[in-house]
């Protein structure tokens, strides 16, 4: 008994240490604690202020983007020095004098741009001695704050890039550059928006904070407990039900969470003991939680802040990012539920006892379809109703919508008051039966409203992510203050003053939690800005491009493998957000250009998602998978074995990026809605087959050749074009001199593949392929004119004579004196989807083999 208590105490301490990576490990008291809580609250209120339209309405408190970044980092650095001790032996219950001094100095250095904004704007690129001193102090203290909050790896990487910037002339020949002066370095890194105060910190300031705050408020309001209870009531009675519920609960929490560790701990403290109770080992229970929690970061709309960074780096709208990222994330979650099901089958597990009244399957299906139909009808009514009302109501539309929303909110609370309140269970208590689904769902429907507002503002109103999160957060604040008194009123047990007070206390706790969760993210984005700034100032990105191209021998698959490995290595010490910023800045352009040289046109968003996926995988991968350590601290299992098991479960997440690089239809690029539905169904089926192959079990345990056949089937369903291209080349070669005729002969919705030889921006020979879409026009000459391209013949060479300024040809990369080396025009052939048929035949063969073997095993058992 004493040993169990000691183990529990040890696990609790490990868990606290891991949580401190997100929120800081000091537990203060007295005046320092009040100061810390006050500053955290002030930071959250400041972020809400700058995101709101109020400053522009009252003409007060309007800040420029640079000023807001400066204030944002000021809060992050000062709170970091208060929350994170310098060393393990440093005091946890107070802030030493040195940390006060360092925190104030760091805050001043970060606020310097805001305080002296006018003076700095009058001497751009010409820093004085005072600027340099403050800049050096800021860089040093930022690096120290990074070490405290995030550990040494990111600090070391940033320091290496700073040294590389200063000592470029002393580097080996391949890495050498002319070097940067100290004044130039400080100016670029600290006094402009090219380094620390660059895009990454701007995204943290504008968007990320509000989404993290929104998630913290939802959690404090009780939504996290609601999601877990709903998931368990729906799925807990199936085979391995608690594990399936863990996947769904973590997915719902991941919608609003930016941290895989926080997600693991939030849902894991409840789900992991439940999984162990139905037969999962400690390592497998932890691994399921890790795999589902880490996947929360690939699930829109937040994606661990990466969605907003992609908007800036890729140059597409937020809605486009969500559209491209949604399908792979959903497929990955469905496959994880199936993996859990296979584990339950292998172990012969049972679910927990359901407390739902028994219903025939037909009634269940009819009930589900009825609910779905009502939801669709309501969605159409709201969408088209508001669409019709907006022209009629004009500027009054938001007020009318707010009143309708308030009425719906009160009605949902009244509906929920007819059912028992949700209790927060102790995960260590024995649970003999699950909560009923209907009462559990009904009692917390009002938590869905802020998410609906968020999605509505983003997808329908097309507001900025920051403003959308602001309105959703405002509704969340209103709910936190009012839900308890209104709910108590409907239940006839009102204590109005106490309920209102409790709502404000929970709101305050949420504001503090949001700010604490943001300390690490704010510092990570600032430190990653150092690396991005060094890349832009020294041109090291081009050097890395040459190095990677040499190592990969120009092979795109090899460079993707190198990129994946680099993301995993960096991700072992860097937060996902910082990892994504660094690797995308270094390698995303390289992958795109190498793809062009190999004749594969890789969309930039596909490359950025590729990098992001493997950055997330680092939270799983031993030996430094922090989410695995957090799960092991809850489960009592071995963290390394938990990490390996979680990586095994996450193979589907590792496979997806390679698949959508070579088959961009998975990202819903250039597909119709009907094609999108078909791709979703087929890709989901393919991923389930892939999961069965990698888990070694489908209807029964796989033979080795069955696993190979299943992998082959999955690949065929994902990439049918691979086999069709081997049977029939989709393009035919056209002499470059007949470019104009070829452009006139192809269909309007098609394109030509053109290989171009020329010189890059630095005068080095380069060769790449572009897809030339067919412009408007009935003849080849008219289409060439609309394309903005003129060619000339010189002996047997076809050269670019001119491109019209601002034309499509100029955007595609055509430039004067380039040579058109080859032109390939599409040909008529069978649709690649015909290859699905032999794939499905092979799958049917494996099913027949396994069914026969299962019958034989059952007969002999």
PDB file of N, CA and C in Angstrom, residues 229-270:
ATOM      1  N   UNK A 229     -17.634  13.394 -20.976  1.00  0.00           N
ATOM      2  CA  UNK A 229     -18.833  12.646 -20.588  1.00  0.00           C
ATOM      3  C   UNK A 229     -19.639  12.232 -21.829  1.00  0.00           C
ATOM      4  N   UNK A 230     -19.775  13.141 -22.783  1.00  0.00           N
ATOM      5  CA  UNK A 230     -20.523  12.821 -24.006  1.00  0.00           C
ATOM      6  C   UNK A 230     -19.848  11.677 -24.753  1.00  0.00           C
ATOM      7  N   UNK A 231     -18.522  11.755 -24.894  1.00  0.00           N
ATOM      8  CA  UNK A 231     -17.785  10.707 -25.607  1.00  0.00           C
ATOM      9  C   UNK A 231     -17.964   9.353 -24.930  1.00  0.00           C
ATOM     10  N   UNK A 232     -17.896   9.329 -23.593  1.00  0.00           N
ATOM     11  CA  UNK A 232     -18.053   8.062 -22.874  1.00  0.00           C
ATOM     12  C   UNK A 232     -19.481   7.537 -22.969  1.00  0.00           C
ATOM     13  N   UNK A 233     -20.453   8.417 -22.910  1.00  0.00           N
ATOM     14  CA  UNK A 233     -21.843   7.955 -22.987  1.00  0.00           C
ATOM     15  C   UNK A 233     -22.162   7.378 -24.369  1.00  0.00           C
ATOM     16  N   UNK A 234     -21.510   7.908 -25.404  1.00  0.00           N
ATOM     17  CA  UNK A 234     -21.757   7.441 -26.770  1.00  0.00           C
ATOM     18  C   UNK A 234     -21.012   6.153 -27.098  1.00  0.00           C
ATOM     19  N   UNK A 235     -19.767   6.035 -26.616  1.00  0.00           N
ATOM     20  CA  UNK A 235     -18.895   4.961 -27.090  1.00  0.00           C
ATOM     21  C   UNK A 235     -18.424   3.996 -26.019  1.00  0.00           C
ATOM     22  N   UNK A 236     -18.647   4.310 -24.748  1.00  0.00           N
ATOM     23  CA  UNK A 236     -18.051   3.528 -23.674  1.00  0.00           C
ATOM     24  C   UNK A 236     -18.502   2.083 -23.607  1.00  0.00           C
ATOM     25  N   UNK A 237     -19.667   1.764 -24.186  1.00  0.00           N
ATOM     26  CA  UNK A 237     -20.176   0.393 -24.082  1.00  0.00           C
ATOM     27  C   UNK A 237     -19.698  -0.509 -25.206  1.00  0.00           C
ATOM     28  N   UNK A 238     -18.984   0.039 -26.196  1.00  0.00           N
ATOM     29  CA  UNK A 238     -18.459  -0.791 -27.270  1.00  0.00           C
ATOM     30  C   UNK A 238     -17.174  -1.496 -26.816  1.00  0.00           C
ATOM     31  N   UNK A 239     -16.669  -2.423 -27.646  1.00  0.00           N
ATOM     32  CA  UNK A 239     -15.388  -3.076 -27.359  1.00  0.00           C
ATOM     33  C   UNK A 239     -14.303  -2.015 -27.208  1.00  0.00           C
ATOM     34  N   UNK A 240     -13.559  -2.094 -26.115  1.00  0.00           N
ATOM     35  CA  UNK A 240     -12.523  -1.079 -25.903  1.00  0.00           C
ATOM     36  C   UNK A 240     -13.104   0.311 -25.849  1.00  0.00           C
ATOM     37  N   UNK A 241     -14.359   0.420 -25.391  1.00  0.00           N
ATOM     38  CA  UNK A 241     -15.096   1.688 -25.442  1.00  0.00           C
ATOM     39  C   UNK A 241     -14.393   2.872 -24.826  1.00  0.00           C
ATOM     40  N   UNK A 242     -13.807   2.746 -23.623  1.00  0.00           N
ATOM     41  CA  UNK A 242     -13.117   3.891 -23.041  1.00  0.00           C
ATOM     42  C   UNK A 242     -11.998   4.442 -23.930  1.00  0.00           C
ATOM     43  N   UNK A 243     -11.312   3.550 -24.663  1.00  0.00           N
ATOM     44  CA  UNK A 243     -10.255   4.022 -25.560  1.00  0.00           C
ATOM     45  C   UNK A 243     -10.855   4.783 -26.741  1.00  0.00           C
ATOM     46  N   UNK A 244     -11.976   4.277 -27.269  1.00  0.00           N
ATOM     47  CA  UNK A 244     -12.644   4.999 -28.365  1.00  0.00           C
ATOM     48  C   UNK A 244     -13.168   6.347 -27.876  1.00  0.00           C
ATOM     49  N   UNK A 245     -13.692   6.345 -26.654  1.00  0.00           N
ATOM     50  CA  UNK A 245     -14.163   7.603 -26.076  1.00  0.00           C
ATOM     51  C   UNK A 245     -13.005   8.565 -25.861  1.00  0.00           C
ATOM     52  N   UNK A 246     -11.830   8.034 -25.490  1.00  0.00           N
ATOM     53  CA  UNK A 246     -10.644   8.884 -25.310  1.00  0.00           C
ATOM     54  C   UNK A 246     -10.257   9.560 -26.609  1.00  0.00           C
ATOM     55  N   UNK A 247     -10.352   8.820 -27.714  1.00  0.00           N
ATOM     56  CA  UNK A 247     -10.012   9.384 -29.018  1.00  0.00           C
ATOM     57  C   UNK A 247     -10.962  10.523 -29.370  1.00  0.00           C
ATOM     58  N   UNK A 248     -12.264  10.284 -29.197  1.00  0.00           N
ATOM     59  CA  UNK A 248     -13.258  11.305 -29.547  1.00  0.00           C
ATOM     60  C   UNK A 248     -13.146  12.505 -28.614  1.00  0.00           C
ATOM     61  N   UNK A 249     -12.998  12.256 -27.301  1.00  0.00           N
ATOM     62  CA  UNK A 249     -12.889  13.357 -26.338  1.00  0.00           C
ATOM     63  C   UNK A 249     -11.653  14.197 -26.616  1.00  0.00           C
ATOM     64  N   UNK A 250     -10.538  13.532 -26.909  1.00  0.00           N
ATOM     65  CA  UNK A 250      -9.315  14.275 -27.210  1.00  0.00           C
ATOM     66  C   UNK A 250      -9.440  15.036 -28.523  1.00  0.00           C
ATOM     67  N   UNK A 251     -10.177  14.459 -29.474  1.00  0.00           N
ATOM     68  CA  UNK A 251     -10.411  15.163 -30.735  1.00  0.00           C
ATOM     69  C   UNK A 251     -11.216  16.424 -30.524  1.00  0.00           C
ATOM     70  N   UNK A 252     -12.266  16.333 -29.701  1.00  0.00           N
ATOM     71  CA  UNK A 252     -13.095  17.516 -29.428  1.00  0.00           C
ATOM     72  C   UNK A 252     -12.316  18.558 -28.637  1.00  0.00           C
ATOM     73  N   UNK A 253     -11.513  18.093 -27.664  1.00  0.00           N
ATOM     74  CA  UNK A 253     -10.675  19.040 -26.907  1.00  0.00           C
ATOM     75  C   UNK A 253      -9.611  19.641 -27.811  1.00  0.00           C
ATOM     76  N   UNK A 254      -9.074  18.821 -28.720  1.00  0.00           N
ATOM     77  CA  UNK A 254      -8.042  19.297 -29.642  1.00  0.00           C
ATOM     78  C   UNK A 254      -8.531  20.357 -30.600  1.00  0.00           C
ATOM     79  N   UNK A 255      -9.858  20.425 -30.817  1.00  0.00           N
ATOM     80  CA  UNK A 255     -10.408  21.473 -31.673  1.00  0.00           C
ATOM     81  C   UNK A 255     -10.040  22.864 -31.168  1.00  0.00           C
ATOM     82  N   UNK A 256      -9.908  22.981 -29.851  1.00  0.00           N
ATOM     83  CA  UNK A 256      -9.699  24.303 -29.261  1.00  0.00           C
ATOM     84  C   UNK A 256      -8.396  24.403 -28.495  1.00  0.00           C
ATOM     85  N   UNK A 257      -7.633  23.288 -28.428  1.00  0.00           N
ATOM     86  CA  UNK A 257      -6.409  23.283 -27.628  1.00  0.00           C
ATOM     87  C   UNK A 257      -5.200  23.465 -28.529  1.00  0.00           C
ATOM     88  N   UNK A 258      -4.203  24.182 -28.027  1.00  0.00           N
ATOM     89  CA  UNK A 258      -2.979  24.381 -28.795  1.00  0.00           C
ATOM     90  C   UNK A 258      -1.824  23.551 -28.304  1.00  0.00           C
ATOM     91  N   UNK A 259      -2.029  22.696 -27.310  1.00  0.00           N
ATOM     92  CA  UNK A 259      -0.915  21.969 -26.698  1.00  0.00           C
ATOM     93  C   UNK A 259      -1.247  20.495 -26.569  1.00  0.00           C
ATOM     94  N   UNK A 260      -0.376  19.649 -27.112  1.00  0.00           N
ATOM     95  CA  UNK A 260      -0.601  18.208 -27.005  1.00  0.00           C
ATOM     96  C   UNK A 260      -0.418  17.722 -25.575  1.00  0.00           C
ATOM     97  N   UNK A 261       0.497  18.343 -24.821  1.00  0.00           N
ATOM     98  CA  UNK A 261       0.718  17.928 -23.428  1.00  0.00           C
ATOM     99  C   UNK A 261      -0.509  18.279 -22.590  1.00  0.00           C
ATOM    100  N   UNK A 262      -1.010  19.509 -22.741  1.00  0.00           N
ATOM    101  CA  UNK A 262      -2.200  19.917 -21.990  1.00  0.00           C
ATOM    102  C   UNK A 262      -3.385  19.034 -22.349  1.00  0.00           C
ATOM    103  N   UNK A 263      -3.515  18.707 -23.627  1.00  0.00           N
ATOM    104  CA  UNK A 263      -4.613  17.846 -24.078  1.00  0.00           C
ATOM    105  C   UNK A 263      -4.491  16.454 -23.460  1.00  0.00           C
ATOM    106  N   UNK A 264      -3.263  15.920 -23.441  1.00  0.00           N
ATOM    107  CA  UNK A 264      -3.028  14.590 -22.857  1.00  0.00           C
ATOM    108  C   UNK A 264      -3.428  14.556 -21.392  1.00  0.00           C
ATOM    109  N   UNK A 265      -3.033  15.582 -20.659  1.00  0.00           N
ATOM    110  CA  UNK A 265      -3.300  15.604 -19.222  1.00  0.00           C
ATOM    111  C   UNK A 265      -4.767  15.898 -18.939  1.00  0.00           C
ATOM    112  N   UNK A 266      -5.366  16.817 -19.704  1.00  0.00           N
ATOM    113  CA  UNK A 266      -6.759  17.206 -19.456  1.00  0.00           C
ATOM    114  C   UNK A 266      -7.695  16.013 -19.587  1.00  0.00           C
ATOM    115  N   UNK A 267      -7.601  15.316 -20.717  1.00  0.00           N
ATOM    116  CA  UNK A 267      -8.496  14.170 -20.923  1.00  0.00           C
ATOM    117  C   UNK A 267      -7.910  12.882 -20.345  1.00  0.00           C
ATOM    118  N   UNK A 268      -6.572  12.793 -20.317  1.00  0.00           N
ATOM    119  CA  UNK A 268      -5.923  11.541 -19.915  1.00  0.00           C
ATOM    120  C   UNK A 268      -6.140  11.165 -18.463  1.00  0.00           C
ATOM    121  N   UNK A 269      -6.218  12.148 -17.581  1.00  0.00           N
ATOM    122  CA  UNK A 269      -6.407  11.826 -16.161  1.00  0.00           C
ATOM    123  C   UNK A 269      -7.721  11.072 -15.934  1.00  0.00           C
ATOM    124  N   UNK A 270      -8.666  11.243 -16.835  1.00  0.00           N
ATOM    125  CA  UNK A 270      -9.935  10.526 -16.718  1.00  0.00           C
ATOM    126  C   UNK A 270      -9.962   9.271 -17.597  1.00  0.00           C
TER     127      UNK A 270
END
